[in-house]
Amino acid sequence: MLKIKNLLFTTLFFIPQLFFAQYTDVINSNRPGETMSAYAVGKSVIQAEFGVYGIKEKHDLLDYDASGFGTDLTLRYGAFLEKLEFIVDLQYQMENYDTPYTSYKKNNFRQTVLGAKYLIYDPYKNYKKEANIYSYKANRNFQWREFIPAVSVFAGANFVGADNPYYFSPDGAISPKISLITQNLFGGGSWVFVTNIIADYIGTDYPSYGYILTLTHGFNDHWSGFIENQGYKSDFYSDAIVRGGAAYLLSPNMQVDASISTNFKNTPSILYGGVGISWRYDGWYKEKQIEAKNRDRSKKNPENEKEIDYQEKERKRKAKYE
């Protein structure tokens, strides 16, 4: 549940390439927030986002206390198209419940979602801002274009097994989940604002509708922080949650994060705290980029291939006879 999504989102560290492709020079993680960023990880890129968290609940009306911990794992893979990303989102939680009369435990998958995200509009595609070489101030001025968001859609499904204590029915079920995602870059990318509008458990007895708003700021090339507000409503359970946290970039392909969440009611009151790590493998992406550059060079200079073949033959000859 504490999985950040955000943002450090790709943009956490605000790389210029973000305007021209899904892939960025540094990892694009949705941790440590809950929002899903509009941009994909990049074609042929694999990314894993893992976290652990502790939880404490107290329900004044039902008079129970609960505490426990959980893990969450998100696997992301860019395939077929630069704008397309496939997602597996898992969350497993274990809790101890104490009431005046009894104590018991419950544990199961709180979330199992499989789906795909597609970027349908990028305001920076084919756009290149012209730098003013005479005025530093002019280059830092506010741009109205920043109010135009990137827009993506997510479609997937919830998979719930039978007798899951976190589900409102003892029967297992598969139900659709869809989201509309927008993302704005402000201040040249140092501020990122992401919104998710979500319809969940569609077609069940208790469909859920909600939103998540996340604002992330990059302080430097390594540190970023975020604040987030999430609300969801259904006939089964409704709540409003606020989160905050920070992430630190260890390397271009790895970041660590920490966050805390709470709500404003006592039926129940909740407090979450968690840490996580995000890692990606982009070797295949870079290999394809190198292959594409080599093809471009070959087209521009057809003799280049002949020269490479000749040099390779000469090396083999020397290795054999010298």
CSV table of C-alpha atoms in Angstrom, one decimal:
chain,number,residue,atom,x,y,z
A,1,MET,CA,0.0,0.0,0.0
A,2,LEU,CA,2.8,2.3,0.4
A,3,LYS,CA,4.1,1.9,-2.8
A,4,ILE,CA,5.1,5.0,-4.2
A,5,LYS,CA,4.3,5.8,-7.2
A,6,ASN,CA,5.1,8.5,-7.8
A,7,LEU,CA,7.3,9.8,-9.1
A,8,LEU,CA,9.9,9.9,-8.5
A,9,PHE,CA,8.4,9.3,-11.5
A,10,THR,CA,10.4,9.4,-14.0
A,11,THR,CA,10.8,12.6,-13.5
A,12,LEU,CA,12.0,12.7,-10.3
A,13,PHE,CA,15.1,13.9,-11.5
A,14,PHE,CA,13.7,15.6,-14.3
A,15,ILE,CA,15.6,14.5,-17.3
A,16,PRO,CA,15.2,16.4,-20.6
A,17,GLN,CA,14.9,13.1,-22.6
A,18,LEU,CA,11.5,12.7,-20.9
A,19,PHE,CA,10.1,15.1,-23.4
A,20,PHE,CA,11.1,13.0,-26.3
A,21,ALA,CA,10.8,9.3,-25.2
A,22,GLN,CA,9.5,7.2,-22.4
A,23,TYR,CA,13.0,6.0,-21.4
A,24,THR,CA,14.9,8.4,-19.1
A,25,ASP,CA,18.6,8.5,-18.1
A,26,VAL,CA,17.6,7.7,-14.5
A,27,ILE,CA,15.1,5.3,-13.1
A,28,ASN,CA,11.4,6.3,-13.4
A,29,SER,CA,9.8,4.8,-10.3
A,30,ASN,CA,6.3,5.2,-9.0
A,31,ARG,CA,7.5,4.8,-5.4
A,32,PRO,CA,7.1,5.8,-2.8
A,33,GLY,CA,3.6,7.2,-3.5
A,34,GLU,CA,0.5,5.4,-4.7
A,35,THR,CA,-0.1,7.3,-8.0
A,36,MET,CA,0.8,5.8,-11.3
A,37,SER,CA,2.9,8.1,-13.6
A,38,ALA,CA,1.7,8.8,-17.1
A,39,TYR,CA,5.0,7.8,-18.7
A,40,ALA,CA,6.2,4.2,-19.3
A,41,VAL,CA,9.6,2.8,-18.4
A,42,GLY,CA,10.6,2.4,-22.0
A,43,LYS,CA,10.5,-0.3,-24.6
A,44,SER,CA,12.3,-3.5,-23.5
A,45,VAL,CA,13.0,-2.1,-20.0
A,46,ILE,CA,12.3,-4.2,-17.0
A,47,GLN,CA,11.6,-2.5,-13.6
A,48,ALA,CA,10.9,-3.8,-10.1
A,49,GLU,CA,9.6,-1.7,-7.2
A,50,PHE,CA,9.6,-3.4,-3.8
A,51,GLY,CA,8.6,-2.2,-0.4
A,52,VAL,CA,7.9,-3.3,3.2
A,53,TYR,CA,5.6,-1.4,5.6
A,54,GLY,CA,4.2,-1.5,9.1
A,55,ILE,CA,0.5,-0.7,9.8
A,56,LYS,CA,-1.4,0.3,13.0
A,57,GLU,CA,-5.2,0.7,13.1
A,58,LYS,CA,-7.6,1.6,15.9
A,59,HIS,CA,-11.4,1.5,15.5
A,60,ASP,CA,-13.2,3.5,18.2
A,61,LEU,CA,-16.7,2.3,17.2
A,62,LEU,CA,-15.9,-1.4,16.8
A,63,ASP,CA,-13.4,-1.3,19.7
A,64,TYR,CA,-10.5,-3.1,18.1
A,65,ASP,CA,-6.8,-2.6,17.6
A,66,ALA,CA,-4.8,-4.0,14.7
A,67,SER,CA,-1.1,-4.0,13.9
A,68,GLY,CA,1.0,-5.8,11.4
A,69,PHE,CA,3.1,-5.4,8.3
A,70,GLY,CA,3.0,-6.1,4.6
A,71,THR,CA,5.0,-6.1,1.4
A,72,ASP,CA,4.3,-4.8,-2.0
A,73,LEU,CA,5.9,-5.5,-5.4
A,74,THR,CA,5.3,-3.9,-8.7
A,75,LEU,CA,6.8,-5.3,-11.9
A,76,ARG,CA,6.8,-3.1,-15.0
A,77,TYR,CA,7.8,-4.0,-18.5
A,78,GLY,CA,7.8,-1.9,-21.7
A,79,ALA,CA,6.9,-4.0,-24.7
A,80,PHE,CA,5.9,-3.6,-28.4
A,81,LEU,CA,5.6,0.2,-28.3
A,82,GLU,CA,7.5,2.9,-26.5
A,83,LYS,CA,4.2,4.2,-25.0
A,84,LEU,CA,3.0,0.8,-23.7
A,85,GLU,CA,3.8,-0.7,-20.4
A,86,PHE,CA,2.6,-4.0,-18.8
A,87,ILE,CA,2.2,-4.0,-15.0
A,88,VAL,CA,1.8,-6.6,-12.2
A,89,ASP,CA,0.9,-5.1,-8.9
A,90,LEU,CA,1.0,-7.3,-5.7
A,91,GLN,CA,0.5,-6.5,-2.0
A,92,TYR,CA,0.5,-9.0,0.8
A,93,GLN,CA,-0.5,-8.1,4.4
A,94,MET,CA,-0.4,-9.8,7.8
A,95,GLU,CA,-2.3,-8.3,10.8
A,96,ASN,CA,-3.1,-9.2,14.4
A,97,TYR,CA,-6.5,-8.0,15.7
A,98,ASP,CA,-7.3,-7.5,19.3
A,99,THR,CA,-10.7,-6.8,20.8
A,100,PRO,CA,-12.0,-6.8,24.4
A,101,TYR,CA,-13.2,-10.4,23.8
A,102,THR,CA,-10.9,-12.1,21.4
A,103,SER,CA,-7.7,-11.9,19.3
A,104,TYR,CA,-7.2,-13.3,15.9
A,105,LYS,CA,-4.9,-13.0,12.8
A,106,LYS,CA,-5.6,-12.4,9.2
A,107,ASN,CA,-3.2,-12.5,6.2
A,108,ASN,CA,-3.6,-12.7,2.5
A,109,PHE,CA,-3.1,-10.8,-0.7
A,110,ARG,CA,-4.6,-7.4,-0.3
A,111,GLN,CA,-4.1,-6.6,-3.9
A,112,THR,CA,-3.4,-8.6,-7.1
A,113,VAL,CA,-3.7,-6.5,-10.2
A,114,LEU,CA,-2.5,-7.3,-13.8
A,115,GLY,CA,-2.9,-4.7,-16.5
A,116,ALA,CA,-1.4,-2.3,-19.1
A,117,LYS,CA,-0.9,1.4,-19.4
A,118,TYR,CA,-0.7,3.4,-22.6
A,119,LEU,CA,0.3,7.0,-23.2
A,120,ILE,CA,-2.3,8.6,-25.4
A,121,TYR,CA,-1.0,12.2,-25.4
A,122,ASP,CA,2.4,13.8,-24.7
A,123,PRO,CA,2.5,17.6,-24.8
A,124,TYR,CA,6.2,17.6,-25.4
A,125,LYS,CA,6.3,15.3,-28.4
A,126,ASN,CA,7.9,17.0,-31.3
A,127,TYR,CA,8.3,20.1,-29.2
A,128,LYS,CA,11.6,21.8,-28.6
A,129,LYS,CA,11.9,24.8,-26.5
A,130,GLU,CA,14.2,27.4,-28.0
A,131,ALA,CA,16.8,28.8,-25.6
A,132,ASN,CA,17.3,32.5,-25.3
A,133,ILE,CA,21.0,32.9,-25.3
A,134,TYR,CA,20.7,36.6,-24.2
A,135,SER,CA,18.6,36.2,-21.1
A,136,TYR,CA,18.9,33.6,-18.3
A,137,LYS,CA,15.6,35.0,-16.8
A,138,ALA,CA,13.7,34.5,-20.0
A,139,ASN,CA,14.7,30.8,-20.0
A,140,ARG,CA,13.4,30.5,-16.5
A,141,ASN,CA,10.1,32.2,-17.0
A,142,PHE,CA,6.8,30.4,-16.4
A,143,GLN,CA,5.5,28.5,-19.5
A,144,TRP,CA,1.8,28.1,-20.1
A,145,ARG,CA,2.5,24.8,-21.8
A,146,GLU,CA,3.3,23.4,-18.4
A,147,PHE,CA,-0.5,23.3,-17.7
A,148,ILE,CA,-1.0,20.9,-20.6
A,149,PRO,CA,-0.7,17.4,-19.0
A,150,ALA,CA,0.6,14.1,-20.5
A,151,VAL,CA,-2.4,11.7,-20.5
A,152,SER,CA,-2.4,7.9,-20.1
A,153,VAL,CA,-5.0,5.2,-19.5
A,154,PHE,CA,-4.6,2.1,-17.5
A,155,ALA,CA,-6.8,-1.0,-17.9
A,156,GLY,CA,-6.5,-4.2,-15.9
A,157,ALA,CA,-8.1,-6.6,-13.6
A,158,ASN,CA,-8.2,-7.6,-9.9
A,159,PHE,CA,-7.7,-11.2,-9.1
A,160,VAL,CA,-9.1,-12.3,-5.7
A,161,GLY,CA,-9.1,-15.8,-4.3
A,162,ALA,CA,-11.8,-17.4,-2.2
A,163,ASP,CA,-12.0,-16.7,1.5
A,164,ASN,CA,-9.8,-13.6,1.3
A,165,PRO,CA,-10.3,-11.6,4.5
A,166,TYR,CA,-9.5,-8.3,2.7
A,167,TYR,CA,-12.3,-8.9,0.2
A,168,PHE,CA,-16.0,-8.2,0.8
A,169,SER,CA,-17.1,-11.6,-0.4
A,170,PRO,CA,-16.0,-15.1,0.6
A,171,ASP,CA,-16.1,-16.0,-3.1
A,172,GLY,CA,-13.2,-15.5,-5.4
A,173,ALA,CA,-13.6,-13.0,-8.2
A,174,ILE,CA,-12.0,-11.3,-11.2
A,175,SER,CA,-13.1,-7.7,-11.7
A,176,PRO,CA,-12.0,-4.8,-14.0
A,177,LYS,CA,-10.0,-1.8,-12.9
A,178,ILE,CA,-9.4,1.3,-15.0
A,179,SER,CA,-7.6,4.6,-14.4
A,180,LEU,CA,-7.2,8.0,-16.1
A,181,ILE,CA,-3.7,9.4,-15.5
A,182,THR,CA,-2.4,12.9,-16.0
A,183,GLN,CA,1.0,14.3,-15.4
A,184,ASN,CA,2.3,17.9,-15.5
A,185,LEU,CA,5.9,19.2,-15.3
A,186,PHE,CA,6.4,22.6,-13.7
A,187,GLY,CA,9.5,24.7,-13.1
A,188,GLY,CA,11.4,23.0,-15.9
A,189,GLY,CA,10.6,19.6,-14.4
A,190,SER,CA,11.7,20.2,-10.8
A,191,TRP,CA,8.0,19.9,-9.8
A,192,VAL,CA,5.8,17.1,-11.0
A,193,PHE,CA,2.1,16.9,-10.4
A,194,VAL,CA,0.3,13.6,-11.1
A,195,THR,CA,-3.4,12.8,-10.8
A,196,ASN,CA,-5.1,9.3,-11.0
A,197,ILE,CA,-8.9,8.9,-11.4
A,198,ILE,CA,-9.7,5.3,-10.6
A,199,ALA,CA,-12.7,3.0,-11.0
A,200,ASP,CA,-12.0,-0.3,-9.2
A,201,TYR,CA,-13.9,-3.6,-8.6
A,202,ILE,CA,-16.2,-2.7,-11.5
A,203,GLY,CA,-19.2,-4.9,-11.8
A,204,THR,CA,-19.1,-6.3,-8.2
A,205,ASP,CA,-21.5,-5.6,-5.4
A,206,TYR,CA,-19.2,-2.9,-4.0
A,207,PRO,CA,-17.5,-0.9,-6.8
A,208,SER,CA,-15.0,1.7,-5.6
A,209,TYR,CA,-14.2,5.1,-7.1
A,210,GLY,CA,-11.4,7.3,-6.1
A,211,TYR,CA,-8.6,9.7,-6.9
A,212,ILE,CA,-4.9,10.2,-6.0
A,213,LEU,CA,-3.1,13.6,-6.2
A,214,THR,CA,0.7,13.7,-5.9
A,215,LEU,CA,3.1,16.6,-5.9
A,216,THR,CA,6.8,15.7,-6.1
A,217,HIS,CA,9.8,18.1,-5.9
A,218,GLY,CA,13.4,17.4,-6.8
A,219,PHE,CA,15.8,19.1,-4.5
A,220,ASN,CA,19.0,18.1,-6.4
A,221,ASP,CA,20.3,15.2,-8.5
A,222,HIS,CA,19.8,12.7,-5.7
A,223,TRP,CA,17.0,13.8,-3.3
A,224,SER,CA,13.3,14.3,-4.0
A,225,GLY,CA,10.3,14.6,-1.7
A,226,PHE,CA,6.5,14.2,-2.2
A,227,ILE,CA,3.1,14.9,-0.6
A,228,GLU,CA,0.0,13.0,-1.6
A,229,ASN,CA,-3.7,12.9,-1.0
A,230,GLN,CA,-5.8,9.8,-1.8
A,231,GLY,CA,-9.5,9.4,-1.5
A,232,TYR,CA,-11.8,6.4,-2.3
A,233,LYS,CA,-15.4,5.7,-1.7
A,234,SER,CA,-17.6,2.6,-1.9
A,235,ASP,CA,-20.5,1.2,0.0
A,236,PHE,CA,-18.1,-1.2,1.6
A,237,TYR,CA,-15.4,1.3,2.8
A,238,SER,CA,-14.4,4.9,2.2
A,239,ASP,CA,-11.5,6.9,3.4
A,240,ALA,CA,-9.1,9.9,2.8
A,241,ILE,CA,-5.4,9.4,3.3
A,242,VAL,CA,-2.4,11.8,3.2
A,243,ARG,CA,1.2,10.7,2.6
A,244,GLY,CA,4.6,12.2,2.6
A,245,GLY,CA,8.1,10.9,2.0
A,246,ALA,CA,11.4,11.1,0.1
A,247,ALA,CA,13.5,9.2,-2.3
A,248,TYR,CA,17.3,9.0,-2.8
A,249,LEU,CA,18.9,8.1,-6.2
A,250,LEU,CA,21.7,5.6,-5.5
A,251,SER,CA,22.6,5.1,-9.2
A,252,PRO,CA,20.9,5.8,-12.6
A,253,ASN,CA,19.1,2.4,-12.2
A,254,MET,CA,18.4,2.2,-8.4
A,255,GLN,CA,16.7,4.4,-5.8
A,256,VAL,CA,15.6,3.9,-2.2
A,257,ASP,CA,12.7,5.6,-0.5
A,258,ALA,CA,10.7,6.1,2.8
A,259,SER,CA,7.2,7.3,3.4
A,260,ILE,CA,4.4,7.6,6.0
A,261,SER,CA,0.6,7.7,5.7
A,262,THR,CA,-2.3,8.5,7.9
A,263,ASN,CA,-6.0,9.5,7.8
A,264,PHE,CA,-8.3,11.8,9.7
A,265,LYS,CA,-11.0,9.6,11.1
A,266,ASN,CA,-11.2,7.0,13.9
A,267,THR,CA,-13.4,4.4,12.3
A,268,PRO,CA,-10.6,3.3,11.9
A,269,SER,CA,-7.6,5.6,12.4
A,270,ILE,CA,-4.6,4.3,10.4
A,271,LEU,CA,-0.9,4.9,10.4
A,272,TYR,CA,1.4,3.3,7.8
A,273,GLY,CA,5.2,3.7,7.5
A,274,GLY,CA,7.4,2.0,5.0
A,275,VAL,CA,10.6,1.8,3.1
A,276,GLY,CA,11.4,0.5,-0.4
A,277,ILE,CA,13.8,0.1,-3.3
A,278,SER,CA,13.3,0.4,-7.1
A,279,TRP,CA,15.6,-1.2,-9.6
A,280,ARG,CA,15.6,-1.4,-13.4
A,281,TYR,CA,17.4,-3.3,-16.1
A,282,ASP,CA,17.8,-1.3,-19.3
A,283,GLY,CA,20.6,-3.3,-21.1
A,284,TRP,CA,18.3,-4.4,-23.9
A,285,TYR,CA,17.1,-0.9,-24.5
A,286,LYS,CA,20.7,0.4,-24.8
A,287,GLU,CA,21.6,-2.5,-27.1
A,288,LYS,CA,18.8,-1.6,-29.4
A,289,GLN,CA,19.8,2.0,-29.4
A,290,ILE,CA,23.4,1.1,-30.4
A,291,GLU,CA,22.0,-1.2,-33.1
A,292,ALA,CA,19.8,1.6,-34.4
A,293,LYS,CA,22.8,4.1,-34.5
A,294,ASN,CA,24.9,1.5,-36.3
A,295,ARG,CA,22.2,1.1,-38.9
A,296,ASP,CA,22.0,4.8,-39.4
A,297,ARG,CA,25.7,5.0,-39.9
A,298,SER,CA,25.6,2.2,-42.4
A,299,LYS,CA,22.9,3.9,-44.4
A,300,LYS,CA,24.9,7.2,-44.5
A,301,ASN,CA,28.1,5.4,-45.4
A,302,PRO,CA,27.5,2.1,-47.3
A,303,GLU,CA,31.3,1.5,-47.5
A,304,ASN,CA,31.4,1.4,-43.7
A,305,GLU,CA,30.1,-2.2,-43.6
A,306,LYS,CA,32.7,-3.3,-46.1
A,307,GLU,CA,35.5,-1.7,-44.0
A,308,ILE,CA,34.3,-3.5,-40.9
A,309,ASP,CA,34.1,-6.8,-42.6
A,310,TYR,CA,37.6,-6.4,-44.0
A,311,GLN,CA,39.1,-5.5,-40.7
A,312,GLU,CA,37.4,-8.5,-39.0
A,313,LYS,CA,38.8,-10.9,-41.6
A,314,GLU,CA,42.3,-9.4,-41.2
A,315,ARG,CA,42.1,-9.9,-37.4
A,316,LYS,CA,41.1,-13.5,-37.9
A,317,ARG,CA,44.0,-14.1,-40.4
A,318,LYS,CA,46.5,-12.7,-38.0
A,319,ALA,CA,45.2,-14.8,-35.1
A,320,LYS,CA,45.6,-18.0,-37.2
A,321,TYR,CA,48.9,-17.5,-38.9
A,322,GLU,CA,50.9,-15.1,-36.7
